[in-house]
Coordinates of C-alpha atoms in Angstrom, one line a residue:
Chain A
M1 CA -24.2 -41.7 -26.9
S2 CA -22.6 -38.8 -25.2
T3 CA -24.2 -35.5 -24.4
N4 CA -20.9 -34.0 -23.4
D5 CA -19.4 -34.1 -26.9
P6 CA -18.3 -30.5 -27.4
D7 CA -18.5 -30.8 -31.2
K8 CA -22.1 -32.1 -31.4
V9 CA -24.4 -29.6 -33.1
W10 CA -27.7 -29.5 -31.4
P11 CA -31.1 -28.9 -33.1
T12 CA -30.7 -25.1 -32.7
G13 CA -27.6 -25.3 -34.8
L14 CA -25.4 -24.6 -31.8
T15 CA -22.8 -26.7 -30.0
L16 CA -23.1 -27.1 -26.3
R17 CA -20.4 -24.5 -25.5
E18 CA -22.1 -22.0 -27.9
A19 CA -25.5 -22.6 -26.3
E20 CA -23.9 -22.1 -22.8
E21 CA -22.4 -18.8 -23.9
V22 CA -25.8 -17.6 -25.3
H23 CA -27.3 -18.6 -22.0
S24 CA -24.6 -16.8 -20.0
Y25 CA -25.7 -13.5 -21.6
L26 CA -29.2 -14.1 -20.3
I27 CA -28.0 -14.9 -16.8
D28 CA -25.7 -11.9 -16.7
G29 CA -28.5 -9.6 -18.0
T30 CA -30.9 -10.8 -15.3
R31 CA -28.3 -10.1 -12.6
V32 CA -27.6 -6.6 -13.9
F33 CA -31.4 -5.9 -14.2
G34 CA -31.8 -7.2 -10.6
A35 CA -29.0 -5.1 -9.2
I36 CA -30.3 -1.9 -11.0
A37 CA -33.8 -2.5 -9.8
L38 CA -32.7 -3.0 -6.2
L39 CA -30.7 0.3 -6.3
A40 CA -33.6 2.1 -7.9
H41 CA -36.0 0.9 -5.3
I42 CA -33.7 2.0 -2.5
L43 CA -33.4 5.5 -4.0
V44 CA -37.2 5.8 -4.4
A45 CA -37.6 4.7 -0.8
V46 CA -35.3 7.5 0.2
T47 CA -37.4 10.1 -1.5
T48 CA -40.9 8.7 -0.8
P49 CA -40.6 6.0 1.9
W50 CA -43.4 3.6 1.4
L51 CA -42.4 1.2 4.1
G52 CA -43.4 3.6 6.8
Chain B
M1 CA -45.2 -45.0 -37.8
F2 CA -45.0 -41.2 -37.6
D3 CA -41.8 -40.3 -35.8
Y4 CA -43.0 -37.3 -33.8
R5 CA -39.7 -36.6 -32.1
K6 CA -37.7 -36.5 -35.3
Y7 CA -40.3 -34.3 -36.9
V8 CA -40.3 -31.8 -34.1
L9 CA -36.5 -31.7 -33.9
G10 CA -36.4 -31.2 -37.6
R11 CA -38.8 -28.3 -37.5
L12 CA -36.9 -26.8 -34.5
S13 CA -33.6 -26.9 -36.2
Q14 CA -35.1 -25.0 -39.1
I15 CA -36.6 -22.2 -37.1
G16 CA -34.0 -22.1 -34.4
P17 CA -31.3 -20.0 -36.0
R18 CA -33.8 -17.5 -37.1
Y19 CA -34.4 -16.5 -33.5
L20 CA -30.8 -16.3 -32.5
P21 CA -28.9 -13.0 -32.8
F22 CA -26.2 -13.8 -35.2
A23 CA -25.6 -13.8 -38.9
D24 CA -25.0 -17.4 -40.0
V25 CA -23.4 -16.5 -43.3
A26 CA -20.7 -13.9 -43.3
S27 CA -21.7 -12.4 -46.6
D28 CA -19.2 -10.5 -48.7
E29 CA -21.6 -7.8 -49.7
V30 CA -23.3 -6.0 -46.8
P31 CA -26.4 -4.1 -48.0
L32 CA -27.0 -0.5 -47.1
S33 CA -30.1 -1.4 -45.1
R34 CA -28.1 -3.5 -42.8
L35 CA -25.5 -0.8 -42.2
L36 CA -28.3 1.7 -41.6
R37 CA -29.7 -0.6 -39.0
L38 CA -26.3 -0.9 -37.4
S39 CA -26.0 2.8 -37.3
L40 CA -28.9 3.0 -34.8
F41 CA -26.4 2.5 -32.0
Q42 CA -25.0 5.9 -32.8
V43 CA -28.5 7.4 -32.4
T44 CA -28.6 6.1 -28.8
V45 CA -25.1 7.5 -28.2
G46 CA -26.3 10.9 -29.5
M47 CA -29.3 10.7 -27.4
A48 CA -27.3 9.9 -24.3
L49 CA -24.9 12.8 -25.0
V50 CA -27.7 15.3 -25.5
L51 CA -29.5 14.1 -22.3
L52 CA -26.3 14.4 -20.2
V53 CA -24.7 17.6 -21.6
G54 CA -27.8 19.5 -22.7
T55 CA -31.1 18.5 -21.1
L56 CA -30.0 17.4 -17.7
N57 CA -27.5 20.1 -17.4
R58 CA -30.3 22.6 -17.6
V59 CA -32.9 20.6 -15.6
M60 CA -30.5 20.1 -12.7
I61 CA -29.6 23.8 -12.4
V62 CA -32.9 25.4 -13.2
E63 CA -35.6 23.0 -12.0
L64 CA -33.7 20.9 -9.4
D65 CA -31.7 23.8 -7.9
V66 CA -28.5 21.8 -7.7
P67 CA -25.3 24.0 -7.4
A68 CA -23.8 24.7 -10.8
S69 CA -20.4 23.5 -9.8
L70 CA -21.8 20.1 -8.6
V71 CA -23.6 19.8 -11.9
A72 CA -20.4 20.5 -13.8
I73 CA -18.6 17.8 -11.9
M74 CA -21.3 15.2 -12.4
I75 CA -21.5 15.9 -16.2
S76 CA -17.7 15.7 -16.6
L77 CA -17.5 12.3 -14.8
P78 CA -18.1 10.3 -17.9
L79 CA -15.0 11.9 -19.4
L80 CA -12.9 10.0 -16.8
F81 CA -13.8 6.9 -18.6
A82 CA -12.7 8.1 -22.1
P83 CA -9.1 6.8 -21.9
F84 CA -10.4 3.3 -21.1
R85 CA -11.8 3.2 -24.7
T86 CA -8.4 2.1 -25.9
F87 CA -8.5 -0.9 -23.5
I88 CA -12.1 -1.8 -24.4
G89 CA -11.2 -1.7 -28.1
Y90 CA -8.2 -4.0 -27.4
K91 CA -10.4 -6.4 -25.4
S92 CA -12.9 -6.6 -28.2
D93 CA -10.1 -7.3 -30.7
T94 CA -8.8 -10.3 -28.6
H95 CA -12.1 -11.5 -27.0
H96 CA -12.4 -15.2 -26.7
S97 CA -15.8 -16.6 -27.2
A98 CA -17.3 -20.0 -28.0
L99 CA -19.4 -18.3 -30.7
G100 CA -16.4 -16.6 -32.3
W101 CA -17.9 -13.2 -31.4
R102 CA -15.7 -10.3 -30.7
R103 CA -17.8 -7.2 -30.8
V104 CA -21.4 -8.1 -29.9
P105 CA -20.6 -9.1 -26.2
Y106 CA -19.1 -5.7 -25.6
I107 CA -21.8 -3.7 -27.3
W108 CA -24.3 -5.6 -25.3
K109 CA -22.5 -5.0 -22.0
G110 CA -22.2 -1.3 -22.9
T111 CA -25.9 -1.2 -23.6
M112 CA -26.7 -2.7 -20.3
L113 CA -24.5 -0.2 -18.5
Q114 CA -26.1 2.7 -20.3
F115 CA -29.6 1.3 -19.6
G116 CA -28.7 0.8 -15.9
G117 CA -27.4 4.3 -15.5
F118 CA -30.5 5.8 -17.1
A119 CA -32.8 3.6 -15.0
V120 CA -31.3 4.8 -11.7
M121 CA -30.5 8.4 -12.8
P122 CA -33.9 10.1 -12.2
F123 CA -34.2 8.8 -8.6
A124 CA -30.6 9.6 -8.0
L125 CA -31.1 13.2 -9.2
L126 CA -34.3 13.6 -7.1
V127 CA -32.4 12.4 -4.0
L128 CA -29.5 14.7 -4.9
S129 CA -31.8 17.7 -5.1
G130 CA -33.5 16.8 -1.8
Y131 CA -36.9 16.2 -3.2
G132 CA -39.6 14.9 -0.9
E133 CA -38.2 13.0 2.2
A134 CA -34.8 13.0 0.7
V135 CA -34.2 16.4 2.4
D136 CA -33.3 14.5 5.6
A137 CA -31.3 11.8 3.9
P138 CA -27.5 12.0 4.3
L139 CA -25.8 14.0 1.5
W140 CA -23.5 11.2 0.4
I141 CA -26.4 9.0 -0.8
G142 CA -27.5 11.6 -3.4
H143 CA -23.9 12.4 -4.4
S144 CA -22.7 8.8 -4.8
S145 CA -25.8 7.5 -6.5
A146 CA -25.9 10.4 -9.0
A147 CA -22.2 10.0 -9.6
L148 CA -22.7 6.2 -10.1
A149 CA -25.5 6.9 -12.6
F150 CA -23.5 9.3 -14.7
L151 CA -20.5 7.0 -14.6
L152 CA -22.6 4.0 -15.7
V153 CA -24.0 6.0 -18.7
G154 CA -20.6 7.3 -19.6
A155 CA -19.0 3.9 -19.5
G156 CA -21.8 2.5 -21.5
V157 CA -21.6 5.2 -24.2
H158 CA -17.8 4.8 -24.6
M159 CA -18.1 1.1 -24.8
V160 CA -21.0 1.0 -27.3
Q161 CA -19.4 3.6 -29.6
T162 CA -15.9 2.2 -29.6
V163 CA -16.9 -1.4 -30.2
G164 CA -19.8 -0.5 -32.5
L165 CA -17.5 1.5 -34.8
A166 CA -15.1 -1.5 -34.8
L167 CA -18.0 -3.8 -35.8
A168 CA -18.9 -1.4 -38.6
T169 CA -15.3 -1.5 -39.8
D170 CA -15.3 -5.3 -39.7
L171 CA -18.3 -5.5 -41.9
V172 CA -17.1 -3.5 -44.9
E173 CA -14.2 -3.5 -47.4
E174 CA -11.7 -0.7 -47.1
E175 CA -13.0 1.2 -50.1
D176 CA -16.4 1.4 -48.5
Q177 CA -15.2 2.6 -45.2
P178 CA -15.7 6.3 -45.9
K179 CA -19.3 5.6 -46.6
V180 CA -19.7 3.9 -43.3
V181 CA -17.9 6.6 -41.4
G182 CA -20.2 9.2 -43.0
L183 CA -23.2 7.1 -42.1
M184 CA -22.2 6.7 -38.5
Y185 CA -21.5 10.5 -38.1
V186 CA -24.8 11.4 -39.7
S187 CA -26.6 9.0 -37.4
L188 CA -24.9 10.5 -34.4
L189 CA -25.9 14.0 -35.5
V190 CA -29.5 13.0 -36.3
G191 CA -29.8 11.3 -33.0
M192 CA -28.5 14.4 -31.2
I193 CA -30.8 16.8 -33.0
A194 CA -33.9 14.6 -32.9
S195 CA -33.5 13.8 -29.2
A196 CA -32.8 17.5 -28.3
F197 CA -36.2 18.4 -29.8
V198 CA -38.0 15.5 -28.2
F199 CA -36.5 16.1 -24.8
G200 CA -37.2 19.8 -25.0
A201 CA -40.8 19.3 -25.9
L202 CA -41.4 16.6 -23.3
L203 CA -39.8 18.6 -20.5
E204 CA -41.6 21.9 -21.3
N205 CA -43.9 21.5 -18.3
Y206 CA -41.5 20.0 -15.8
T207 CA -42.7 17.7 -13.0
P208 CA -40.6 15.2 -11.1
G209 CA -42.8 12.5 -12.6
R210 CA -42.2 13.7 -16.1
L211 CA -38.4 13.7 -15.5
I212 CA -38.6 10.0 -14.4
Q213 CA -40.6 9.2 -17.5
V214 CA -38.3 10.9 -19.9
I215 CA -35.0 9.5 -18.5
Q216 CA -36.3 6.0 -18.1
G217 CA -37.9 6.2 -21.5
A218 CA -34.5 7.0 -22.8
A219 CA -33.2 3.9 -21.1
V220 CA -35.8 1.7 -22.8
V221 CA -35.2 3.3 -26.2
T222 CA -31.5 2.6 -25.7
I223 CA -32.0 -1.1 -25.2
A224 CA -34.6 -1.4 -28.0
L225 CA -32.5 0.5 -30.6
N226 CA -29.3 -1.3 -29.8
L227 CA -31.0 -4.7 -30.0
I228 CA -32.4 -3.8 -33.4
A229 CA -28.9 -2.5 -34.4
L230 CA -27.1 -5.6 -33.3
W231 CA -29.4 -8.3 -34.5
K232 CA -27.7 -10.7 -36.8
Q233 CA -24.8 -8.3 -37.6
E234 CA -21.8 -10.3 -36.5
G235 CA -21.4 -13.8 -37.9
R236 CA -20.5 -16.8 -35.9
D237 CA -17.0 -17.9 -36.5
R238 CA -16.1 -21.4 -35.5
E239 CA -12.5 -21.0 -36.6
R240 CA -11.9 -18.0 -34.4
A241 CA -13.7 -19.8 -31.5
M242 CA -11.4 -22.8 -31.9
S243 CA -8.2 -20.8 -32.2
T244 CA -5.9 -21.2 -29.3
V245 CA -3.4 -18.5 -30.2
E246 CA -2.7 -16.4 -27.2
A247 CA -3.3 -12.7 -27.8
P248 CA -0.4 -10.3 -27.0
P249 CA -0.9 -8.4 -23.7
F250 CA -2.3 -4.9 -23.8
S251 CA 1.0 -3.1 -23.2
Q252 CA 2.6 -5.0 -26.1
A253 CA -0.3 -4.5 -28.5
W254 CA -0.3 -0.8 -27.6
R255 CA 3.4 -0.4 -28.1
G256 CA 3.1 -2.1 -31.5
F257 CA 0.2 0.2 -32.5
I258 CA 2.0 3.4 -31.4
R259 CA 5.1 2.4 -33.3
T260 CA 3.3 2.1 -36.6
S261 CA 4.4 5.1 -38.6
G262 CA 2.4 8.3 -38.0
A263 CA 0.1 6.8 -35.3
T264 CA 1.2 9.2 -32.5
R265 CA 1.2 12.1 -34.9
L266 CA -2.3 11.3 -36.0
L267 CA -3.5 11.1 -32.4
V268 CA -1.9 14.5 -31.7
I269 CA -3.6 16.1 -34.7
I270 CA -6.9 14.6 -33.7
A271 CA -6.5 16.1 -30.2
L272 CA -5.5 19.6 -31.6
G273 CA -8.3 19.8 -34.2
T274 CA -11.0 18.4 -32.0
F275 CA -10.0 20.7 -29.1
G276 CA -10.1 23.7 -31.5
Y277 CA -13.6 22.9 -32.9
G278 CA -14.9 21.7 -29.5
M279 CA -14.4 25.0 -27.8
A280 CA -16.8 26.7 -30.2
D281 CA -19.7 24.3 -29.6
V282 CA -21.1 25.9 -26.5
L283 CA -20.0 29.4 -27.1
L284 CA -21.5 30.2 -30.5
E285 CA -25.0 30.6 -29.1
P286 CA -24.2 32.9 -26.2
Y287 CA -21.8 34.9 -28.6
G288 CA -24.7 35.4 -31.0
G289 CA -27.0 36.4 -28.2
Q290 CA -24.7 38.7 -26.1
V291 CA -22.5 40.2 -28.8
L292 CA -24.6 40.2 -32.0
G293 CA -27.9 40.8 -30.2
L294 CA -29.7 37.8 -31.7
S295 CA -32.9 36.5 -30.1
V296 CA -33.2 33.0 -28.5
A297 CA -35.0 31.7 -31.6
Q298 CA -32.3 33.1 -33.8
T299 CA -29.4 31.6 -31.8
T300 CA -31.2 28.2 -32.0
K301 CA -31.2 28.6 -35.7
L302 CA -27.5 29.3 -35.5
T303 CA -26.9 25.8 -34.0
A304 CA -29.0 24.4 -36.9
V305 CA -26.7 26.3 -39.4
L306 CA -23.6 24.7 -37.6
A307 CA -25.2 21.3 -37.9
A308 CA -26.1 21.8 -41.5
G309 CA -22.5 22.8 -42.2
T310 CA -21.2 19.7 -40.5
L311 CA -23.6 17.5 -42.5
L312 CA -22.3 19.1 -45.7
G313 CA -18.8 18.4 -44.5
F314 CA -19.6 14.7 -43.9
G315 CA -21.3 14.4 -47.3
L316 CA -18.4 16.0 -49.2
A317 CA -15.8 13.9 -47.3
S318 CA -17.7 10.6 -48.0
R319 CA -17.8 11.6 -51.7
V320 CA -14.2 12.5 -52.2
L321 CA -12.8 9.8 -50.0
G322 CA -14.9 7.2 -51.9
R323 CA -13.2 8.5 -55.1
G324 CA -9.8 7.9 -53.7
L325 CA -8.7 11.1 -52.1
H326 CA -6.4 10.4 -49.1
P327 CA -8.0 10.9 -45.7
V328 CA -5.0 13.0 -44.6
T329 CA -5.8 15.5 -47.3
V330 CA -9.4 15.7 -46.1
T331 CA -8.2 16.2 -42.5
W332 CA -5.9 19.0 -43.6
L333 CA -8.7 20.7 -45.5
G334 CA -11.0 20.4 -42.5
A335 CA -8.4 22.1 -40.3
V336 CA -7.5 24.8 -42.8
V337 CA -11.1 25.8 -43.4
G338 CA -11.7 26.5 -39.7
V339 CA -9.0 29.2 -39.5
P340 CA -10.7 31.8 -41.7
A341 CA -14.1 30.7 -40.3
F342 CA -13.2 31.6 -36.8
G343 CA -11.4 34.8 -38.0
A344 CA -14.7 35.9 -39.6
I345 CA -16.6 35.0 -36.5
I346 CA -14.3 37.4 -34.5
L347 CA -14.6 40.1 -37.1
A348 CA -18.4 39.8 -37.1
A349 CA -18.5 41.6 -33.7
Q350 CA -17.1 44.7 -35.4
G351 CA -19.1 44.7 -38.6
P352 CA -22.8 45.0 -38.9
S353 CA -23.2 42.2 -41.4
L354 CA -25.0 39.2 -40.0
W355 CA -24.6 37.2 -43.2
I356 CA -20.9 37.0 -42.9
F357 CA -21.3 35.6 -39.4
V358 CA -23.9 33.0 -40.5
A359 CA -21.6 32.0 -43.4
A360 CA -18.6 31.7 -41.1
V361 CA -20.6 29.5 -38.7
L362 CA -21.6 27.3 -41.7
L363 CA -18.0 27.2 -42.7
A364 CA -16.9 26.2 -39.2
G365 CA -19.4 23.4 -39.2
F366 CA -18.2 22.3 -42.6
G367 CA -14.6 22.2 -41.4
A368 CA -15.5 20.2 -38.3
G369 CA -17.4 17.7 -40.5
L370 CA -14.4 17.3 -42.9
F371 CA -12.0 17.0 -40.0
G372 CA -14.0 14.5 -38.0
H373 CA -14.6 12.3 -41.1
G374 CA -11.0 12.5 -42.3
T375 CA -9.4 11.6 -39.0
L376 CA -11.8 8.7 -38.3
T377 CA -11.3 7.3 -41.8
A378 CA -7.5 7.7 -41.5
T379 CA -7.6 5.8 -38.2
M380 CA -9.6 3.0 -39.7
R381 CA -7.1 2.7 -42.5
S382 CA -4.0 3.0 -40.4
A383 CA -4.6 -0.1 -38.3
P384 CA -4.3 -3.8 -39.4
R385 CA -7.6 -5.7 -39.3
K386 CA -6.7 -7.4 -36.1
Q387 CA -6.2 -4.1 -34.3
I388 CA -9.2 -2.1 -35.5
G389 CA -10.7 -2.1 -32.0
L390 CA -7.5 -0.8 -30.4
A391 CA -7.1 1.9 -33.1
L392 CA -10.7 3.1 -32.8
G393 CA -10.4 3.0 -29.1
A394 CA -7.4 5.3 -29.2
W395 CA -9.2 7.6 -31.6
G396 CA -12.3 7.7 -29.4
A397 CA -10.2 8.3 -26.2
V398 CA -8.3 11.2 -27.7
Q399 CA -11.4 12.7 -29.4
A400 CA -13.7 12.5 -26.4
T401 CA -11.1 13.8 -24.0
A402 CA -10.1 16.7 -26.3
A403 CA -13.7 17.7 -27.0
G404 CA -14.6 17.5 -23.4
I405 CA -11.7 19.6 -22.2
G406 CA -12.3 22.0 -25.1
V407 CA -15.9 22.6 -24.1
A408 CA -15.0 23.0 -20.5
L409 CA -12.0 25.3 -21.0
G410 CA -13.9 27.5 -23.6
G411 CA -16.5 28.3 -20.9
V412 CA -14.0 28.8 -18.2
I413 CA -11.8 31.2 -20.2
R414 CA -14.8 33.2 -21.3
D415 CA -16.1 33.5 -17.8
T416 CA -12.8 34.4 -16.3
I417 CA -12.3 37.2 -18.8
A418 CA -15.9 38.4 -18.6
F419 CA -15.5 38.9 -14.8
W420 CA -12.6 41.2 -15.4
P421 CA -14.0 44.7 -14.7
A422 CA -12.2 46.3 -17.6
F423 CA -14.0 44.1 -20.1
E424 CA -17.5 44.5 -18.7
S425 CA -18.3 47.2 -21.1
S426 CA -17.7 45.2 -24.2
P427 CA -18.8 41.5 -24.1
A428 CA -17.1 40.8 -27.4
L429 CA -13.7 41.0 -25.9
A430 CA -14.5 38.0 -23.6
Y431 CA -15.1 35.8 -26.6
T432 CA -12.3 37.0 -28.9
P433 CA -9.5 35.1 -27.0
V434 CA -11.4 31.9 -27.1
F435 CA -12.0 32.0 -30.9
G436 CA -8.4 33.1 -31.2
I437 CA -7.2 30.1 -29.3
E438 CA -9.3 27.9 -31.6
M439 CA -7.6 29.4 -34.6
A440 CA -4.2 28.8 -33.0
F441 CA -5.0 25.1 -32.3
L442 CA -6.3 24.5 -35.8
L443 CA -3.1 26.1 -37.2
L444 CA -1.1 23.8 -35.0
A445 CA -3.0 20.9 -36.4
V446 CA -2.2 22.1 -40.0
V447 CA 1.4 22.4 -39.1
A448 CA 1.5 18.9 -37.5
L449 CA -0.1 17.5 -40.7
G450 CA 2.7 18.9 -42.8
P451 CA 5.3 16.1 -42.4
I452 CA 2.7 13.4 -43.1
R453 CA 1.6 15.1 -46.3
Q454 CA 5.3 15.7 -47.2
R455 CA 6.0 12.0 -46.8
R456 CA 3.0 11.0 -48.9
R457 CA 4.1 13.3 -51.7
E458 CA 7.6 11.8 -51.7
H459 CA 6.1 8.4 -51.6
R460 CA 4.0 9.2 -54.6
R461 CA 6.9 10.7 -56.5
K462 CA 9.0 7.6 -56.0
K463 CA 6.2 5.5 -57.4
L464 CA 5.9 7.7 -60.4
I465 CA 9.6 7.6 -61.2
P466 CA 10.9 4.1 -60.9
S467 CA 14.6 4.3 -60.4

């Protein structure tokens, strides 16, 4: 049995490559959210410094 | 023995696809409810436009005390991104994905950009205006972060609208395209009007905290509405995913598109007409106030009249195009109607009759609606299915650029003339050239439409008389 078969359809109805692509949207989204949150925190720190 | 593993896998495989964001069956018939849901992305685009051009424009100048010139630069930054619409459209046409998706990845990325821009924007604006401790912060932090926020929102809006329209075109047959165009335009208008009211009410008692709430609220609404709009719209396509055909490079695709008969001319016409109608957008209200002596409440109603006219235009265009009238004819009608409308608006300053002015504004809105609908439908029809994204990108690039320049130039021309000492006594004279220029540009559009209409007439005659 091979788990690397690109044509195998998994229980979700997706092949491995399709599932990986769906997952990549999640990863990219998390990265963007992280970057945006970091920038927003820096800007807030400039207006109202909470770190002293 | 009960095979637990098999049972669970079986159940999982049944519920799995329901929670995944694509349509499994590409159905032939797309119900209206699904198209309505898709049109929600235009609501978020309208919301973003109103927030940038209307609400924040005012808040930055009045409440945040940012210099007007800096505000103008920030607000026009998203325009820089408009030409890239063509490239985005092309990318979405040729996107390679394991799921066979073309449009959804780009709409999603655009949504993220728009969200990100709005999430950062309120803090960037507060830093820009020197709120709190930001007074001591170096200037470049405020400038660059505000510019980044505006650029992100602009890029997101351009991306979502271009690829969203392409997805809508993908979903329907050619004879239903006028309906979809009408629906998309109406959603945009509804989104703009509704959010203008909501933002106005929410920001009536301005506080910095309220500004943060409103803009970040807009960010959340953007993500939520676009998710609802996108859910299960684009089908999975294993054939497209497997295809190994190399797409032509952008330059080649673009040259091919521009060489199709009438494509360049159509783009020029779109630029001329949109420029003509765009100049009026921001000047009708001050014209009504300064020249005709209307109150603030009355001038607000004037904008409502303009919007009502535009809605009428969309409605009529959808109807006649659905019955087989050619989009070029509708575009022509839209441009022709605007000429007497602006003529009457100029004359309204001389005569005492307010009703003629109101009717002229209604007519101008009506023409703008017909023109917008006609050109977008013509664009959709002109391109082969494989190049819809590219064609709509070109439409959007030209349309957004022309409208933006029109709005900016309209204000600049009026201000320049109004500062001339000789014209200070009569404010009407400052507006007359602007409306005159609009008439001229609409006339140019009518002239440019001539050869296309001529060719169509000959084409039809040849069909009628088989030689």
